[in-house]
Coordinates of C-alpha atoms in Angstrom, one line a residue:
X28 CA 161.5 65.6 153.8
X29 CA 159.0 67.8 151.9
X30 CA 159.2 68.9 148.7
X31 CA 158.0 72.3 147.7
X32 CA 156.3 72.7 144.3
X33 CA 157.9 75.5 141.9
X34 CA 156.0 78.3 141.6
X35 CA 153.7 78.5 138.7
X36 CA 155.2 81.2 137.4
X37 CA 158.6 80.0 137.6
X38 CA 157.6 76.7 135.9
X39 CA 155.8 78.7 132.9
X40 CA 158.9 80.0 131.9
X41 CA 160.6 76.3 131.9
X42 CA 158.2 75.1 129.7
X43 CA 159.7 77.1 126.3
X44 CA 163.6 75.8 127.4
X45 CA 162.2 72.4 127.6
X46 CA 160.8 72.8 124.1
X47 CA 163.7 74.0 122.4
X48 CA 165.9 71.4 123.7
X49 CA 163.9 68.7 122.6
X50 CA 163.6 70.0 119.0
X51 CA 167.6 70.5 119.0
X52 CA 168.2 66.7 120.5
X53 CA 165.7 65.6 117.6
X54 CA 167.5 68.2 114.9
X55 CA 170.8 66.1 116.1
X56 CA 169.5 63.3 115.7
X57 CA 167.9 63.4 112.2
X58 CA 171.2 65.1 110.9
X59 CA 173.4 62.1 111.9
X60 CA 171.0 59.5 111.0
X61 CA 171.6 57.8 107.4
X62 CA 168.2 57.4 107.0
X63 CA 166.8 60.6 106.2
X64 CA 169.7 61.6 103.2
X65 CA 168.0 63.1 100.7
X66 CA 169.8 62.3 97.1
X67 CA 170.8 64.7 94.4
X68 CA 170.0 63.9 90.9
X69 CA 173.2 63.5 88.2
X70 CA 175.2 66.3 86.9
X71 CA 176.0 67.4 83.3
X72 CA 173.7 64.9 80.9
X73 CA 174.8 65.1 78.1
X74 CA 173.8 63.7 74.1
X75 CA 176.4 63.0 71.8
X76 CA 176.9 61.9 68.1
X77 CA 179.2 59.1 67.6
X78 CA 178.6 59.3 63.7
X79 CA 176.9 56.0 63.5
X80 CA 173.8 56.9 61.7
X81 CA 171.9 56.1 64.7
X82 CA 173.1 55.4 68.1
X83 CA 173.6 58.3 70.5
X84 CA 176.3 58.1 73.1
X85 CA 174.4 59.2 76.7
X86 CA 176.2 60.4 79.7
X87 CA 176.7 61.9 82.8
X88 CA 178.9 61.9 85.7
X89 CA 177.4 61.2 89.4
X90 CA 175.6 63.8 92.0
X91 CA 178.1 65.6 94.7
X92 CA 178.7 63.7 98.3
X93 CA 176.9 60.7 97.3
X94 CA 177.2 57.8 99.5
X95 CA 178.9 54.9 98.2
X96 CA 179.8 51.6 100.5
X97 CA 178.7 48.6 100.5
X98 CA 175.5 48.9 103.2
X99 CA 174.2 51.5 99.7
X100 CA 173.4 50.9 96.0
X101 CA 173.7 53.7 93.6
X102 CA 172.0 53.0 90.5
X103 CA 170.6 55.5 87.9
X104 CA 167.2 55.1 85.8
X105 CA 167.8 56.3 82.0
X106 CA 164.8 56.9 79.9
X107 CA 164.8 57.6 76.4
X108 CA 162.4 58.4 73.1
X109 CA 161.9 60.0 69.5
X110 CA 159.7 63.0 69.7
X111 CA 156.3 61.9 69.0
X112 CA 156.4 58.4 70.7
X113 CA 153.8 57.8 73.2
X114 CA 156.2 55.6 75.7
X115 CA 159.8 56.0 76.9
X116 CA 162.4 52.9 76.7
X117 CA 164.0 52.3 80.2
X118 CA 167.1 51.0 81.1
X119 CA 168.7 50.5 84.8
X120 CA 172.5 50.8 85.2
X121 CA 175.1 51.4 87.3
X122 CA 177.5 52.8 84.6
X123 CA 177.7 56.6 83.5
X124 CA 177.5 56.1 79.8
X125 CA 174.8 54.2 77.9
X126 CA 174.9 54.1 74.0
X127 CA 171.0 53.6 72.5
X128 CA 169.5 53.7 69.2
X129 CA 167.2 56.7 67.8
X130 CA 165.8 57.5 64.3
X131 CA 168.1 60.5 63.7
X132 CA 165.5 62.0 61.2
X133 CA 163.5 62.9 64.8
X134 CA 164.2 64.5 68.1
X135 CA 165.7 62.4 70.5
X136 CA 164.9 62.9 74.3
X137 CA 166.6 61.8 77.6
X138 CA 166.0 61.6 80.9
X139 CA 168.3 60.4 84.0
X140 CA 167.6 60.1 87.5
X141 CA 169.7 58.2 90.3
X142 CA 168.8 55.6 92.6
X143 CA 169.9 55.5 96.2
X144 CA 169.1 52.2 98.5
X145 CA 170.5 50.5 101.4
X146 CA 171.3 50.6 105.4
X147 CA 171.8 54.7 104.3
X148 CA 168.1 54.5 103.4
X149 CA 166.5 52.3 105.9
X150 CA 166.1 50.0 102.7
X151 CA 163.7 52.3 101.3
X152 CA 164.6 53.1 97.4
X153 CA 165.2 57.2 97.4
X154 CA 164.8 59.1 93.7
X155 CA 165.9 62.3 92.4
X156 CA 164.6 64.3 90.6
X157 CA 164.9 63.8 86.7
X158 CA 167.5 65.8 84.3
X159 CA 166.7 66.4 80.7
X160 CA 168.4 66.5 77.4
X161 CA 167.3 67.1 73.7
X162 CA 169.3 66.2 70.6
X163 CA 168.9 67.0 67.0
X164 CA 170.8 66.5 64.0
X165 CA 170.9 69.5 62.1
X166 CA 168.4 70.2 59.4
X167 CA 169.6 70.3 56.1
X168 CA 167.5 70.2 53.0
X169 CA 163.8 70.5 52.6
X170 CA 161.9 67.7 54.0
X171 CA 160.5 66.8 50.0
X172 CA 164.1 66.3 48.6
X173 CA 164.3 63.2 51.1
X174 CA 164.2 59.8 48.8
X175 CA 160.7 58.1 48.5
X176 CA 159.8 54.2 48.6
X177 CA 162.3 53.2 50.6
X178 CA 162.5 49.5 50.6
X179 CA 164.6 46.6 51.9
X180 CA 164.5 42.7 51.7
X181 CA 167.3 40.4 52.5
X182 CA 166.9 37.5 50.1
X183 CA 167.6 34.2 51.2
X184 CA 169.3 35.4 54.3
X185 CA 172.4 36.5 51.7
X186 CA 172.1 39.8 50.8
X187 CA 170.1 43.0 51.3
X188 CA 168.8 44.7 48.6
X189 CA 167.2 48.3 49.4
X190 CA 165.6 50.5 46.8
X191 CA 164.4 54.3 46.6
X192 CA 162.8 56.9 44.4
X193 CA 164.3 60.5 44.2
X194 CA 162.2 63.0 46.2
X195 CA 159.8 65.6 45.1
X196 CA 162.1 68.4 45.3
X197 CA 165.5 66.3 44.4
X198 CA 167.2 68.3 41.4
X199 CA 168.8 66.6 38.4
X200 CA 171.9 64.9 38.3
X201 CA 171.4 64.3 42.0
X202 CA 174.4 61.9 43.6
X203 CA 172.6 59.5 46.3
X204 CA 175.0 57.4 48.8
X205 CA 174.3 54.3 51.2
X206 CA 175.6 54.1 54.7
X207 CA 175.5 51.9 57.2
X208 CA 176.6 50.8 60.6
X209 CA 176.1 47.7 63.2
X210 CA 177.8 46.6 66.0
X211 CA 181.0 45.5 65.2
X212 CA 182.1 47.9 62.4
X213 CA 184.4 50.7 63.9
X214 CA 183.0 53.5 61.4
X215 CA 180.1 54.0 59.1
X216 CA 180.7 52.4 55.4
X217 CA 179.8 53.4 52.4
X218 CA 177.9 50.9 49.8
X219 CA 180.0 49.8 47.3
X220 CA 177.3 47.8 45.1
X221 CA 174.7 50.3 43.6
X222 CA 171.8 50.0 41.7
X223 CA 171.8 52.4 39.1
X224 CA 169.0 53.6 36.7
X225 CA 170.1 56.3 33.9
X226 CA 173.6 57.1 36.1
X227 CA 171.7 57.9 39.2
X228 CA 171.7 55.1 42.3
X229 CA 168.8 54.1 42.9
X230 CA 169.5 51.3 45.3
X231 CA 172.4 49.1 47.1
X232 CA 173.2 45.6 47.1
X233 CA 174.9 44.4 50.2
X234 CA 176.7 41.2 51.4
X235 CA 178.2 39.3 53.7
X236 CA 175.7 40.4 56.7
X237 CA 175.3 37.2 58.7
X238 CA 177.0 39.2 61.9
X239 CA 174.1 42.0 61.6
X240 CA 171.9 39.4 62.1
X241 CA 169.6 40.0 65.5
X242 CA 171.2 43.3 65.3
X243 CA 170.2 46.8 64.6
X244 CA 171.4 47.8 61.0
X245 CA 171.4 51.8 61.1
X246 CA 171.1 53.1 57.6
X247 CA 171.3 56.4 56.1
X248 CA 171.1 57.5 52.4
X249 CA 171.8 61.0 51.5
X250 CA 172.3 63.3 48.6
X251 CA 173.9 66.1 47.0
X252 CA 174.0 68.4 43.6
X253 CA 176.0 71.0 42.9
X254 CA 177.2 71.6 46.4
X255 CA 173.3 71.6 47.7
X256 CA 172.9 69.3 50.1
X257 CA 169.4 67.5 50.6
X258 CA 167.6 65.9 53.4
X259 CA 169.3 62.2 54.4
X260 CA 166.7 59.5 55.7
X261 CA 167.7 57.5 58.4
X262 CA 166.4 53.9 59.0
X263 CA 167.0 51.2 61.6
X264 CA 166.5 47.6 60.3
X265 CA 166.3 43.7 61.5
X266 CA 167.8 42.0 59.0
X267 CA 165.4 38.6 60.3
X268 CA 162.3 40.7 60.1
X269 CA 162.9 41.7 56.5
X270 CA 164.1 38.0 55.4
X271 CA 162.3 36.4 51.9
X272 CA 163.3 33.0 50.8
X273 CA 163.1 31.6 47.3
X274 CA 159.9 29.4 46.6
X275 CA 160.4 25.7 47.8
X276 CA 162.0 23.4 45.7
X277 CA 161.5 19.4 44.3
X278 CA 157.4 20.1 45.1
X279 CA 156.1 16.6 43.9
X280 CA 152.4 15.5 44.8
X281 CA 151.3 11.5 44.4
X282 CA 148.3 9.4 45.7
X283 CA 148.7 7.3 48.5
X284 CA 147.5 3.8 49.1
X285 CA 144.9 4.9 50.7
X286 CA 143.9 7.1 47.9
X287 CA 144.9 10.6 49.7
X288 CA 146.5 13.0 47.9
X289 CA 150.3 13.5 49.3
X290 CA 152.0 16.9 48.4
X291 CA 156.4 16.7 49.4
X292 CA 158.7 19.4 49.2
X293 CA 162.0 20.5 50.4
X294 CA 163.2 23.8 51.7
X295 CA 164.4 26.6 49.7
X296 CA 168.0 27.2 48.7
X297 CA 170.3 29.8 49.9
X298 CA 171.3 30.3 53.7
X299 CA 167.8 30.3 54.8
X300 CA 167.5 28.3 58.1
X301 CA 165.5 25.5 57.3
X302 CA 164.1 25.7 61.0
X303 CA 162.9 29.6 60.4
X304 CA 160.8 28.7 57.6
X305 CA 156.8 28.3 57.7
X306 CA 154.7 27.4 54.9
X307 CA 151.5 27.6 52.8
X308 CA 150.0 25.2 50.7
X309 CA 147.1 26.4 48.7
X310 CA 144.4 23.8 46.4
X311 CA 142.9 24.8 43.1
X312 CA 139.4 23.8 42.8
X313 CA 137.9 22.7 39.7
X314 CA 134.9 25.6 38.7
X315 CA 134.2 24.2 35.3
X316 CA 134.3 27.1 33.2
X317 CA 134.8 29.6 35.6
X318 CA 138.1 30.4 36.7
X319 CA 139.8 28.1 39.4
X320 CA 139.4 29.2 43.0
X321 CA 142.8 28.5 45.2
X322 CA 142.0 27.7 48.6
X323 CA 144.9 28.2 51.3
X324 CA 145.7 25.5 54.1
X325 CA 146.4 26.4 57.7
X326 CA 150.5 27.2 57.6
X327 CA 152.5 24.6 59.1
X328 CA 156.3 24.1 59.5
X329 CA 156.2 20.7 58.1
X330 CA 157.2 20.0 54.7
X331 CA 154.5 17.5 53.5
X332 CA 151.1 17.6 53.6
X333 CA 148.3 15.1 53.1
X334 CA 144.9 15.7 51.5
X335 CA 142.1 13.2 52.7
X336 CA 139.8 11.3 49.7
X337 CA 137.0 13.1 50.6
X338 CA 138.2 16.6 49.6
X339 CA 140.8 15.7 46.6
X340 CA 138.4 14.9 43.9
X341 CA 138.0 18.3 43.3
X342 CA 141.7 19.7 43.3
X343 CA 143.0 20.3 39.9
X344 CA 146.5 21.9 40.9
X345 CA 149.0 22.6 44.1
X346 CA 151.3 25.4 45.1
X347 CA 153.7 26.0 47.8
X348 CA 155.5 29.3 49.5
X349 CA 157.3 30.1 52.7
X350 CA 158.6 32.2 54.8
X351 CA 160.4 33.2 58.2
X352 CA 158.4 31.8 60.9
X353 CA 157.5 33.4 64.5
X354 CA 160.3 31.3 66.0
X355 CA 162.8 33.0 64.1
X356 CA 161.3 36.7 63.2
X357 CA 158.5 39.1 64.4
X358 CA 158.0 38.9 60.5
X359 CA 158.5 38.4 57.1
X360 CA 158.2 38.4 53.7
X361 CA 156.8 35.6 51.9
X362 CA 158.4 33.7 48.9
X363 CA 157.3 33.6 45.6
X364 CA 154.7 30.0 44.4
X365 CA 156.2 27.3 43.2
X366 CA 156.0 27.4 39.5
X367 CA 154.8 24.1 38.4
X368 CA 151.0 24.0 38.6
X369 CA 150.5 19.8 38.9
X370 CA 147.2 18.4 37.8
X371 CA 145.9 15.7 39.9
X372 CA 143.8 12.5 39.1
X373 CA 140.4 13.0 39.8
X374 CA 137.9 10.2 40.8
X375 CA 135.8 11.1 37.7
X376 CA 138.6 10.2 35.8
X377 CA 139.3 7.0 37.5
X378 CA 135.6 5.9 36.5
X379 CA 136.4 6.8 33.1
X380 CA 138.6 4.6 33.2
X381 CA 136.5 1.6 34.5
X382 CA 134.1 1.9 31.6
X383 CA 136.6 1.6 29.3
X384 CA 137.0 -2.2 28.9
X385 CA 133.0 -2.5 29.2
X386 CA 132.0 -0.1 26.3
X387 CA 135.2 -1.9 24.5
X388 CA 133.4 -5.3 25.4
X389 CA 130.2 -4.2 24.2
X390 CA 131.3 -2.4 20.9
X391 CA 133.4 -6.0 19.9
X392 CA 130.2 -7.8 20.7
X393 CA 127.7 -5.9 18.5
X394 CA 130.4 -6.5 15.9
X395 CA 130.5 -9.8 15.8
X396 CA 126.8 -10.0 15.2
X397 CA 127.5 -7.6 12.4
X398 CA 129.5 -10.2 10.5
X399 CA 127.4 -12.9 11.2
X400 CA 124.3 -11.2 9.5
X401 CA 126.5 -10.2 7.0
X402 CA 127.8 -14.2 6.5
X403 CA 124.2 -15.3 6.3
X404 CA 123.2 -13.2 3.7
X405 CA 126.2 -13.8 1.2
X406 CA 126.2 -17.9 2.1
X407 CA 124.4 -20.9 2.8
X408 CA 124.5 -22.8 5.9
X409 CA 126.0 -25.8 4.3
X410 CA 129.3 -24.0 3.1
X411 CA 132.6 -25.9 3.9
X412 CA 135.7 -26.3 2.8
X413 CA 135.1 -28.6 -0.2
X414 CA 132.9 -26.0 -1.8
X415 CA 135.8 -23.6 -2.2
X416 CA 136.8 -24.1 -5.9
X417 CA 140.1 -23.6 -7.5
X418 CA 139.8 -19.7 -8.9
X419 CA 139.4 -19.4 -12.6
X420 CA 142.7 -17.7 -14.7
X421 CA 140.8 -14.7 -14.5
X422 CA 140.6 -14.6 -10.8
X423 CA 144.1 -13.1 -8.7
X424 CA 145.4 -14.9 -6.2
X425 CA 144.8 -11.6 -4.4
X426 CA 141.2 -11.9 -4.4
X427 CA 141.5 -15.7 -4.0
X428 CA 143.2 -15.2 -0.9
X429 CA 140.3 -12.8 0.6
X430 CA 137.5 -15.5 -0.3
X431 CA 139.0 -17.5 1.7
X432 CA 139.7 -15.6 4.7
X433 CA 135.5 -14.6 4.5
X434 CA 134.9 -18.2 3.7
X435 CA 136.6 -18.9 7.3
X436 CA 135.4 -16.3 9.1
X437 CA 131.9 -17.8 8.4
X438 CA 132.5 -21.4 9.1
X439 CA 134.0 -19.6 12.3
X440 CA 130.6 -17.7 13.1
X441 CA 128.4 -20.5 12.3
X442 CA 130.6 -22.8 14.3

């Protein structure tokens, strides 16, 4: 049977039908297949202020008709900052809420995105686009009424002590308070151990911190005179970072038998870990009558420390500090020196010693020969003991007794 070609005409107007279908097959197809779901970004970020000096509270709640099952991951990417910071802190989560710290005295920002991956996406990790959200706490107070010098050191790992000066615009009879927060408290608490200088607070002590430890310590210290408020600082601390210990204690330096110079001590009081500690030993070299240089040894975690014979002879005193080590804290502050400044033997001095008994030989020598010039001048080699006559009444037995003691210390010499 033969078959008869359409006409060309006939099969020009095909050719658009054919077209069409094939773009609605492949329309039908891309709208059922899971792999081509594009994914909406959260809804309603939101900042809020717990009251915890600090940490903010982030959340949001998830984007409509998301697809949640087992063959697909949600996840959302949180990135937060101060104003003014060059790079954004990232955290990955499933949840809806995230609580993060900021320094309150600054604009914090926030970003959210969410995360879609799985059979839904051919295994191929789809983004949103990003959401923003600012938050500020409000301004009160000029910026030069916020305390100065703000300082902090936990001594010994027992208590903090934190110090300020009034600011530049701060009135008189201002009232300063310390707050503070970590995680475990349910509110913010007041300080309830102040420094005080003339009836003002001028610093806190606080105690009883060993659960803040490795934790951020949010602190704020505010003011207020006569119902005008003035600008609060905020501060985030590490209580480890900001640890000093006292100086080392029972420091005793001794020579060896080999003659090196041995320097012992034992770690500070306190709560201090004695594994957190570091320390420096520094040498006072003898400059005559200038003033003694103090070299410093490399820093070691050890608490003993040996000086070889070739470099002790000049050391005329030893000192120890510590402080937190690496191990324990990103840093520290160091202790104070010991007190006691111990002198050391030196090897001149040892020589000094040595001559001793020679110059004390020599000196007894030369005496001797003194006395027996002097017995040949007063006597004749012939005396003995039969030429000592009785003393006269007008000679003492005093003086009888002392020529015969030079009567016998001749006979001895000439013996």
């Amino acid at each position: 049977m033969l078959h008869q070609r359409a006409p060309p005409v006939l099969a020009m107007a095909l050719q658009p039908i054919s077209l069409l279908s094939l773009m609605l097959v492949w329309g039908c197809v891309a709208a059922s297949s899971p792999w081509h779901t594009a994914v909406a970004p959260p809804l309603d970020l939101q900042i809020i202020d717990p009251g915890l000096l600090g940490p903010l509270d982030i959340e949001w709640k998830p984007p409509p008709n998301i697809q949640t099952s087992n063959d697909c991951t949600v996840k959302y990417k949180c990135e937060y900052r101060n104003a003014g910071d060059r790079e954004w802190k990232v955290i990955f989560t499933r949840k809806l809420k995230l609580r993060v710290g900021f320094d309150l005295s600054r604009i914090a920002e926030v970003k959210v995105q969410t995360l879609l991956k799985g059979w839904c996406t051919n295994d191929v990790e789809l983004q949103s686009e990003w959401v923003h959200a600012t938050f500020r706490v409000p301004l009160q107070g000029k910026l030069e009424s916020e305390v100065q010098n703000f300082h902090c050191v936990y001594h010994d790992w027992e208590y903090l002590k934190c110090t300020w000066q009034p600011g530049l615009l701060a009135p008189r009879g201002v009232n300063y308070g310390l707050y503070y927060w970590y995680e475990g408290l349910e509110h913010a608490v007041q300080c309830d151990n102040y420094i005080q200088d003339h009836g003002i607070n001028m610093g806190c002590m606080l105690q009883n911190l060993s659960q803040a430890e490795y934790r951020d310590l949010s602190i704020c210290v505010n003011g207020s005179v006569a119902g005008t408020s003035l600008r609060p600082l905020y501060a985030t601390l590490r209580l480890h970072n900001l640890a000093k210990p006292s100086p080392p204690q029972q420091l005793v330096v001794s020579m060896s038998a080999a003659e090196e110079l041995r320097v012992v001590w034992s770690p500070p009081g306190g709560q201090t870990p004695p594994q957190c500690l570091e320390y420096e030993v520094q040498l006072a070299e003898e400059q005559r009558e200038a003033k003694a240089a103090w070299a410093s040894m490399p820093t070691q975690v050890e608490t003993a420390f040996t000086i070889s014979r070739a470099n002790q002879s000049r050391v005329s005193c030893v000192r120890v500090r510590g402080r937190t080590n690496s191990f324990c804290a990103d840093e520290g502050f160091w202790s104070e020196w010991t007190q006691e400044c111990f002198s050391v033997t030196r090897k001149e001095v040892k020589q000094l010693f040595i001559l001793i008994p020679v110059i004390l030989g020599l000196s007894s020598s030369l005496l001797i020969f003194m006395l027996i010039g002097q017995c040949k001048k007063s006597s004749s080699p012939a005396i003995s003991i039969s030429n000592i006559s009785m003393p006269s009444s007008s000679v003492t037995s005093k003086r009888f007794a002392q020529l015969c003691a030079a009567q016998l210390l001749c006979l001895i010499c000439f013996s």
